[in-house]
Amino acid sequence: MDILSIRFLDILDIVLIAMLLYYVYKLVRGTVAVNIFIGIVIIYLVWRLTQLLQMELLSSVLDQFVGVGMFALIVVFQQEIRKFLLMIGSTNITYNGRFFRNLKFSRNDSDDGATNVDVIVDACESMGRTKTGALIVIQRSTKLDFVKNSGDEMNIELNQPIIESIFFKNSPLHDGAMVIEENKVTATRVILPVSNDRSIPLRFGLRHRAAVGITEKTDALALVVSEETGQISYIRDGEFTMFESNTELRERLKEDLR
């Protein structure tokens, strides 16, 4: 093929495929889905080889398997497909003008509506020192009304004393999750969907499983303070995000909330 005959649409096609593969890799990275995906690829290659070698019996068997492969993929990768569709849907350019704020010429770092990450991390540090259990969910583009309805509606300006007082052990509001939208606490005592992922270490309790559950189903971010160890965990896209220090945690949160 003459390289000069390559059209712009051919280049765009390659770029879009590369982006699709990149997002698929992000979704299955570090999960058992990688091994399943490799197994499916191997079966497909064996099927093509049997066709090439005219091995009719084995080829017909594999042909039937490949024929129902799409339905099998939907069942096996339902969590990953949900995350992928959520990732696409979360790019809504009209949501609070986030798309335009991300552009260089319209970004305003002093936006009053931006979530105060420092206040949240400071509160988590303080609660970690006293081993006060906490579960904080930060809304991004996916609305959390379906879980907020299970708790108590609030409309409180975000600050450190408020967070700590809500999760104080003798507070009637401490049980359940807190939901933060922009720079306000909008719900407390929220009941979250619990993840059934068996890969979550047994040392993590219901708070951590609830944090994984809500971040599997939405693009929200979650912070958990362990009541046993005081350790802070950061969960995003249904996975625990590692950080070396609380300073790094602040930076990751700020980056993910842009």
CSV table of C-alpha atoms in Angstrom, one decimal:
chain,number,residue,atom,x,y,z
A,1,MET,CA,0.0,0.0,0.0
A,2,ASP,CA,1.3,3.4,-0.9
A,3,ILE,CA,1.9,5.4,2.2
A,4,LEU,CA,0.9,8.6,0.4
A,5,SER,CA,-2.6,7.1,-0.2
A,6,ILE,CA,-3.4,7.0,3.5
A,7,ARG,CA,-6.4,9.2,4.2
A,8,PHE,CA,-7.1,11.3,7.3
A,9,LEU,CA,-10.0,9.0,8.2
A,10,ASP,CA,-7.5,6.0,8.2
A,11,ILE,CA,-5.3,7.9,10.8
A,12,LEU,CA,-8.4,8.8,12.8
A,13,ASP,CA,-9.5,5.1,12.7
A,14,ILE,CA,-6.1,4.0,14.1
A,15,VAL,CA,-6.2,6.7,16.9
A,16,LEU,CA,-9.7,5.7,17.9
A,17,ILE,CA,-8.8,2.0,18.1
A,18,ALA,CA,-5.7,2.9,20.2
A,19,MET,CA,-7.9,4.9,22.6
A,20,LEU,CA,-10.4,2.0,22.8
A,21,LEU,CA,-7.6,-0.5,23.6
A,22,TYR,CA,-6.1,1.9,26.2
A,23,TYR,CA,-9.5,2.3,28.0
A,24,VAL,CA,-10.0,-1.5,27.9
A,25,TYR,CA,-6.5,-2.0,29.4
A,26,LYS,CA,-7.3,0.5,32.2
A,27,LEU,CA,-10.4,-1.4,33.1
A,28,VAL,CA,-9.0,-4.9,33.2
A,29,ARG,CA,-5.5,-4.0,34.5
A,30,GLY,CA,-4.6,-5.9,37.6
A,31,THR,CA,-7.8,-8.0,37.6
A,32,VAL,CA,-8.6,-11.6,36.7
A,33,ALA,CA,-10.3,-10.3,33.6
A,34,VAL,CA,-6.9,-10.0,32.0
A,35,ASN,CA,-6.4,-13.8,32.2
A,36,ILE,CA,-10.0,-14.4,30.9
A,37,PHE,CA,-9.3,-12.0,28.0
A,38,ILE,CA,-6.1,-13.8,27.1
A,39,GLY,CA,-7.9,-17.1,27.2
A,40,ILE,CA,-10.6,-15.8,24.8
A,41,VAL,CA,-7.9,-14.5,22.4
A,42,ILE,CA,-6.1,-17.9,22.4
A,43,ILE,CA,-9.4,-19.8,21.6
A,44,TYR,CA,-10.1,-17.4,18.8
A,45,LEU,CA,-6.6,-17.9,17.3
A,46,VAL,CA,-6.9,-21.7,17.6
A,47,TRP,CA,-10.3,-21.5,15.8
A,48,ARG,CA,-8.7,-19.5,13.0
A,49,LEU,CA,-5.8,-22.0,12.8
A,50,THR,CA,-8.2,-25.0,12.6
A,51,GLN,CA,-10.0,-23.2,9.7
A,52,LEU,CA,-6.7,-22.7,7.9
A,53,LEU,CA,-5.7,-26.3,8.4
A,54,GLN,CA,-9.2,-27.5,7.4
A,55,MET,CA,-9.8,-29.4,10.6
A,56,GLU,CA,-13.5,-29.5,10.1
A,57,LEU,CA,-14.7,-31.2,13.3
A,58,LEU,CA,-12.7,-29.1,15.8
A,59,SER,CA,-13.3,-26.0,13.7
A,60,SER,CA,-17.1,-26.6,13.8
A,61,VAL,CA,-17.0,-27.0,17.6
A,62,LEU,CA,-15.0,-23.9,18.1
A,63,ASP,CA,-17.2,-22.1,15.6
A,64,GLN,CA,-20.2,-22.7,17.8
A,65,PHE,CA,-18.3,-21.5,20.8
A,66,VAL,CA,-17.2,-18.3,19.1
A,67,GLY,CA,-20.8,-17.8,17.8
A,68,VAL,CA,-22.1,-17.4,21.4
A,69,GLY,CA,-18.9,-15.6,22.5
A,70,MET,CA,-20.5,-12.2,22.5
A,71,PHE,CA,-23.1,-13.2,25.1
A,72,ALA,CA,-20.4,-14.9,27.2
A,73,LEU,CA,-18.3,-11.7,27.1
A,74,ILE,CA,-21.3,-9.7,28.3
A,75,VAL,CA,-21.8,-12.1,31.3
A,76,VAL,CA,-18.1,-12.4,32.2
A,77,PHE,CA,-17.1,-8.8,31.7
A,78,GLN,CA,-20.3,-7.2,33.0
A,79,GLN,CA,-18.5,-5.1,35.7
A,80,GLU,CA,-15.9,-4.0,33.2
A,81,ILE,CA,-18.5,-3.1,30.6
A,82,ARG,CA,-20.4,-1.1,33.2
A,83,LYS,CA,-17.3,0.8,34.1
A,84,PHE,CA,-16.5,1.4,30.4
A,85,LEU,CA,-20.0,2.8,29.7
A,86,LEU,CA,-19.8,4.9,32.8
A,87,MET,CA,-16.4,6.2,31.7
A,88,ILE,CA,-18.0,7.3,28.4
A,89,GLY,CA,-21.1,8.7,30.0
A,90,SER,CA,-19.1,10.6,32.6
A,91,THR,CA,-17.5,12.8,29.9
A,92,ASN,CA,-20.7,14.9,29.8
A,93,ILE,CA,-19.4,18.2,28.6
A,94,THR,CA,-22.4,20.1,30.1
A,95,TYR,CA,-22.0,18.9,33.7
A,96,ASN,CA,-21.2,22.0,35.7
A,97,GLY,CA,-19.1,23.2,32.8
A,98,ARG,CA,-16.4,20.8,33.8
A,99,PHE,CA,-15.2,20.3,30.2
A,100,PHE,CA,-14.8,24.0,29.7
A,101,ARG,CA,-13.1,24.4,33.1
A,102,ASN,CA,-10.5,21.9,31.9
A,103,LEU,CA,-9.5,24.0,29.0
A,104,LYS,CA,-6.5,26.3,29.6
A,105,PHE,CA,-8.3,29.4,28.6
A,106,SER,CA,-11.2,29.0,31.0
A,107,ARG,CA,-9.8,27.2,34.0
A,108,ASN,CA,-10.1,29.0,37.3
A,109,ASP,CA,-8.2,27.4,40.1
A,110,SER,CA,-9.9,29.7,42.6
A,111,ASP,CA,-13.4,28.5,41.7
A,112,ASP,CA,-15.5,28.8,44.9
A,113,GLY,CA,-17.5,25.7,44.1
A,114,ALA,CA,-14.4,23.4,44.0
A,115,THR,CA,-14.2,20.7,46.6
A,116,ASN,CA,-11.8,21.6,49.4
A,117,VAL,CA,-9.6,18.6,49.3
A,118,ASP,CA,-7.3,19.8,52.1
A,119,VAL,CA,-10.2,20.0,54.6
A,120,ILE,CA,-11.3,16.4,53.8
A,121,VAL,CA,-7.7,15.0,54.1
A,122,ASP,CA,-7.1,17.0,57.3
A,123,ALA,CA,-10.3,15.6,58.8
A,124,CYS,CA,-9.3,12.0,57.8
A,125,GLU,CA,-5.8,12.5,59.3
A,126,SER,CA,-7.4,13.7,62.6
A,127,MET,CA,-9.9,10.8,62.7
A,128,GLY,CA,-7.1,8.4,61.8
A,129,ARG,CA,-5.2,9.4,64.9
A,130,THR,CA,-8.2,8.7,67.1
A,131,LYS,CA,-9.2,5.6,65.1
A,132,THR,CA,-12.6,7.1,64.3
A,133,GLY,CA,-14.2,5.1,61.5
A,134,ALA,CA,-15.4,7.2,58.5
A,135,LEU,CA,-16.7,6.7,55.0
A,136,ILE,CA,-16.7,9.7,52.7
A,137,VAL,CA,-18.0,9.7,49.1
A,138,ILE,CA,-17.2,12.6,46.8
A,139,GLN,CA,-19.6,13.0,43.9
A,140,ARG,CA,-18.2,13.8,40.4
A,141,SER,CA,-20.3,13.7,37.3
A,142,THR,CA,-22.6,10.7,38.2
A,143,LYS,CA,-25.5,11.8,40.4
A,144,LEU,CA,-25.8,10.0,43.7
A,145,ASP,CA,-29.5,10.6,44.4
A,146,PHE,CA,-30.2,6.9,44.3
A,147,VAL,CA,-28.1,6.4,47.4
A,148,LYS,CA,-28.6,9.8,49.1
A,149,ASN,CA,-32.3,8.9,49.5
A,150,SER,CA,-31.3,6.2,51.9
A,151,GLY,CA,-29.8,8.7,54.4
A,152,ASP,CA,-30.5,12.2,55.8
A,153,GLU,CA,-30.4,15.1,53.4
A,154,MET,CA,-28.0,17.9,54.4
A,155,ASN,CA,-26.8,21.2,52.9
A,156,ILE,CA,-23.8,22.1,55.0
A,157,GLU,CA,-20.7,24.1,54.0
A,158,LEU,CA,-17.7,21.7,54.0
A,159,ASN,CA,-15.3,22.2,56.9
A,160,GLN,CA,-13.1,20.0,59.1
A,161,PRO,CA,-15.1,20.3,62.4
A,162,ILE,CA,-18.3,19.3,60.6
A,163,ILE,CA,-16.8,16.2,59.1
A,164,GLU,CA,-15.3,15.1,62.5
A,165,SER,CA,-18.4,15.9,64.4
A,166,ILE,CA,-20.5,13.8,62.0
A,167,PHE,CA,-18.3,10.7,62.4
A,168,PHE,CA,-17.8,11.2,66.2
A,169,LYS,CA,-18.6,7.8,67.8
A,170,ASN,CA,-21.4,9.1,69.9
A,171,SER,CA,-23.0,11.1,67.0
A,172,PRO,CA,-26.3,9.8,65.7
A,173,LEU,CA,-25.1,10.5,62.2
A,174,HIS,CA,-21.8,8.6,62.3
A,175,ASP,CA,-23.2,5.3,61.0
A,176,GLY,CA,-23.1,5.1,57.2
A,177,ALA,CA,-21.5,7.3,54.5
A,178,MET,CA,-21.2,11.0,54.0
A,179,VAL,CA,-21.8,12.4,50.5
A,180,ILE,CA,-20.0,15.5,49.4
A,181,GLU,CA,-21.0,17.5,46.3
A,182,GLU,CA,-18.8,20.4,45.2
A,183,ASN,CA,-18.0,22.0,48.6
A,184,LYS,CA,-21.1,20.9,50.6
A,185,VAL,CA,-22.1,17.9,52.7
A,186,THR,CA,-25.4,16.9,51.1
A,187,ALA,CA,-26.2,13.7,52.9
A,188,THR,CA,-25.2,11.6,55.9
A,189,ARG,CA,-26.0,8.1,57.2
A,190,VAL,CA,-26.2,7.0,53.6
A,191,ILE,CA,-26.4,3.2,52.9
A,192,LEU,CA,-24.2,2.2,50.0
A,193,PRO,CA,-24.2,-0.9,47.8
A,194,VAL,CA,-21.7,-3.4,49.0
A,195,SER,CA,-19.3,-5.0,46.6
A,196,ASN,CA,-19.2,-8.8,46.3
A,197,ASP,CA,-15.6,-8.8,44.8
A,198,ARG,CA,-13.8,-11.7,46.4
A,199,SER,CA,-10.4,-10.2,45.7
A,200,ILE,CA,-10.9,-7.6,48.4
A,201,PRO,CA,-8.6,-8.7,51.4
A,202,LEU,CA,-10.4,-10.1,54.4
A,203,ARG,CA,-8.9,-7.5,56.7
A,204,PHE,CA,-11.2,-4.9,55.1
A,205,GLY,CA,-14.7,-4.6,56.5
A,206,LEU,CA,-18.1,-3.4,55.3
A,207,ARG,CA,-16.9,0.3,55.1
A,208,HIS,CA,-14.3,-0.7,52.5
A,209,ARG,CA,-16.6,-3.0,50.6
A,210,ALA,CA,-19.3,-0.2,50.5
A,211,ALA,CA,-16.6,2.2,49.2
A,212,VAL,CA,-15.6,-0.3,46.5
A,213,GLY,CA,-19.3,-0.9,45.7
A,214,ILE,CA,-20.2,2.8,45.1
A,215,THR,CA,-17.1,3.4,43.0
A,216,GLU,CA,-17.9,0.3,40.9
A,217,LYS,CA,-21.3,1.6,40.0
A,218,THR,CA,-20.5,5.3,39.7
A,219,ASP,CA,-17.5,7.6,39.0
A,220,ALA,CA,-17.5,8.8,42.6
A,221,LEU,CA,-14.4,8.9,44.8
A,222,ALA,CA,-14.4,7.3,48.3
A,223,LEU,CA,-12.2,7.8,51.4
A,224,VAL,CA,-12.3,5.3,54.2
A,225,VAL,CA,-10.8,5.7,57.7
A,226,SER,CA,-10.3,2.3,59.4
A,227,GLU,CA,-11.8,2.1,62.9
A,228,GLU,CA,-9.2,-0.7,63.8
A,229,THR,CA,-6.0,0.8,62.4
A,230,GLY,CA,-6.7,4.5,61.6
A,231,GLN,CA,-5.4,3.9,58.1
A,232,ILE,CA,-6.8,6.0,55.3
A,233,SER,CA,-7.8,4.2,52.1
A,234,TYR,CA,-8.6,5.9,48.8
A,235,ILE,CA,-10.9,4.0,46.4
A,236,ARG,CA,-11.5,5.0,42.8
A,237,ASP,CA,-13.2,3.0,39.9
A,238,GLY,CA,-13.7,0.1,42.3
A,239,GLU,CA,-10.0,-0.3,43.1
A,240,PHE,CA,-7.8,0.8,46.0
A,241,THR,CA,-5.5,3.6,44.9
A,242,MET,CA,-2.1,3.5,46.5
A,243,PHE,CA,-0.3,6.6,47.8
A,244,GLU,CA,2.9,7.1,49.7
A,245,SER,CA,1.9,10.0,51.9
A,246,ASN,CA,-1.1,12.2,52.7
A,247,THR,CA,0.5,14.9,50.6
A,248,GLU,CA,0.4,12.5,47.6
A,249,LEU,CA,-3.2,11.7,48.5
A,250,ARG,CA,-4.1,15.4,48.4
A,251,GLU,CA,-2.5,15.7,44.9
A,252,ARG,CA,-4.3,12.6,43.6
A,253,LEU,CA,-7.7,13.8,44.8
A,254,LYS,CA,-7.2,17.3,43.3
A,255,GLU,CA,-6.2,15.7,40.0
A,256,ASP,CA,-9.1,13.3,40.0
A,257,LEU,CA,-11.6,16.1,40.8
A,258,ARG,CA,-10.5,18.4,38.0
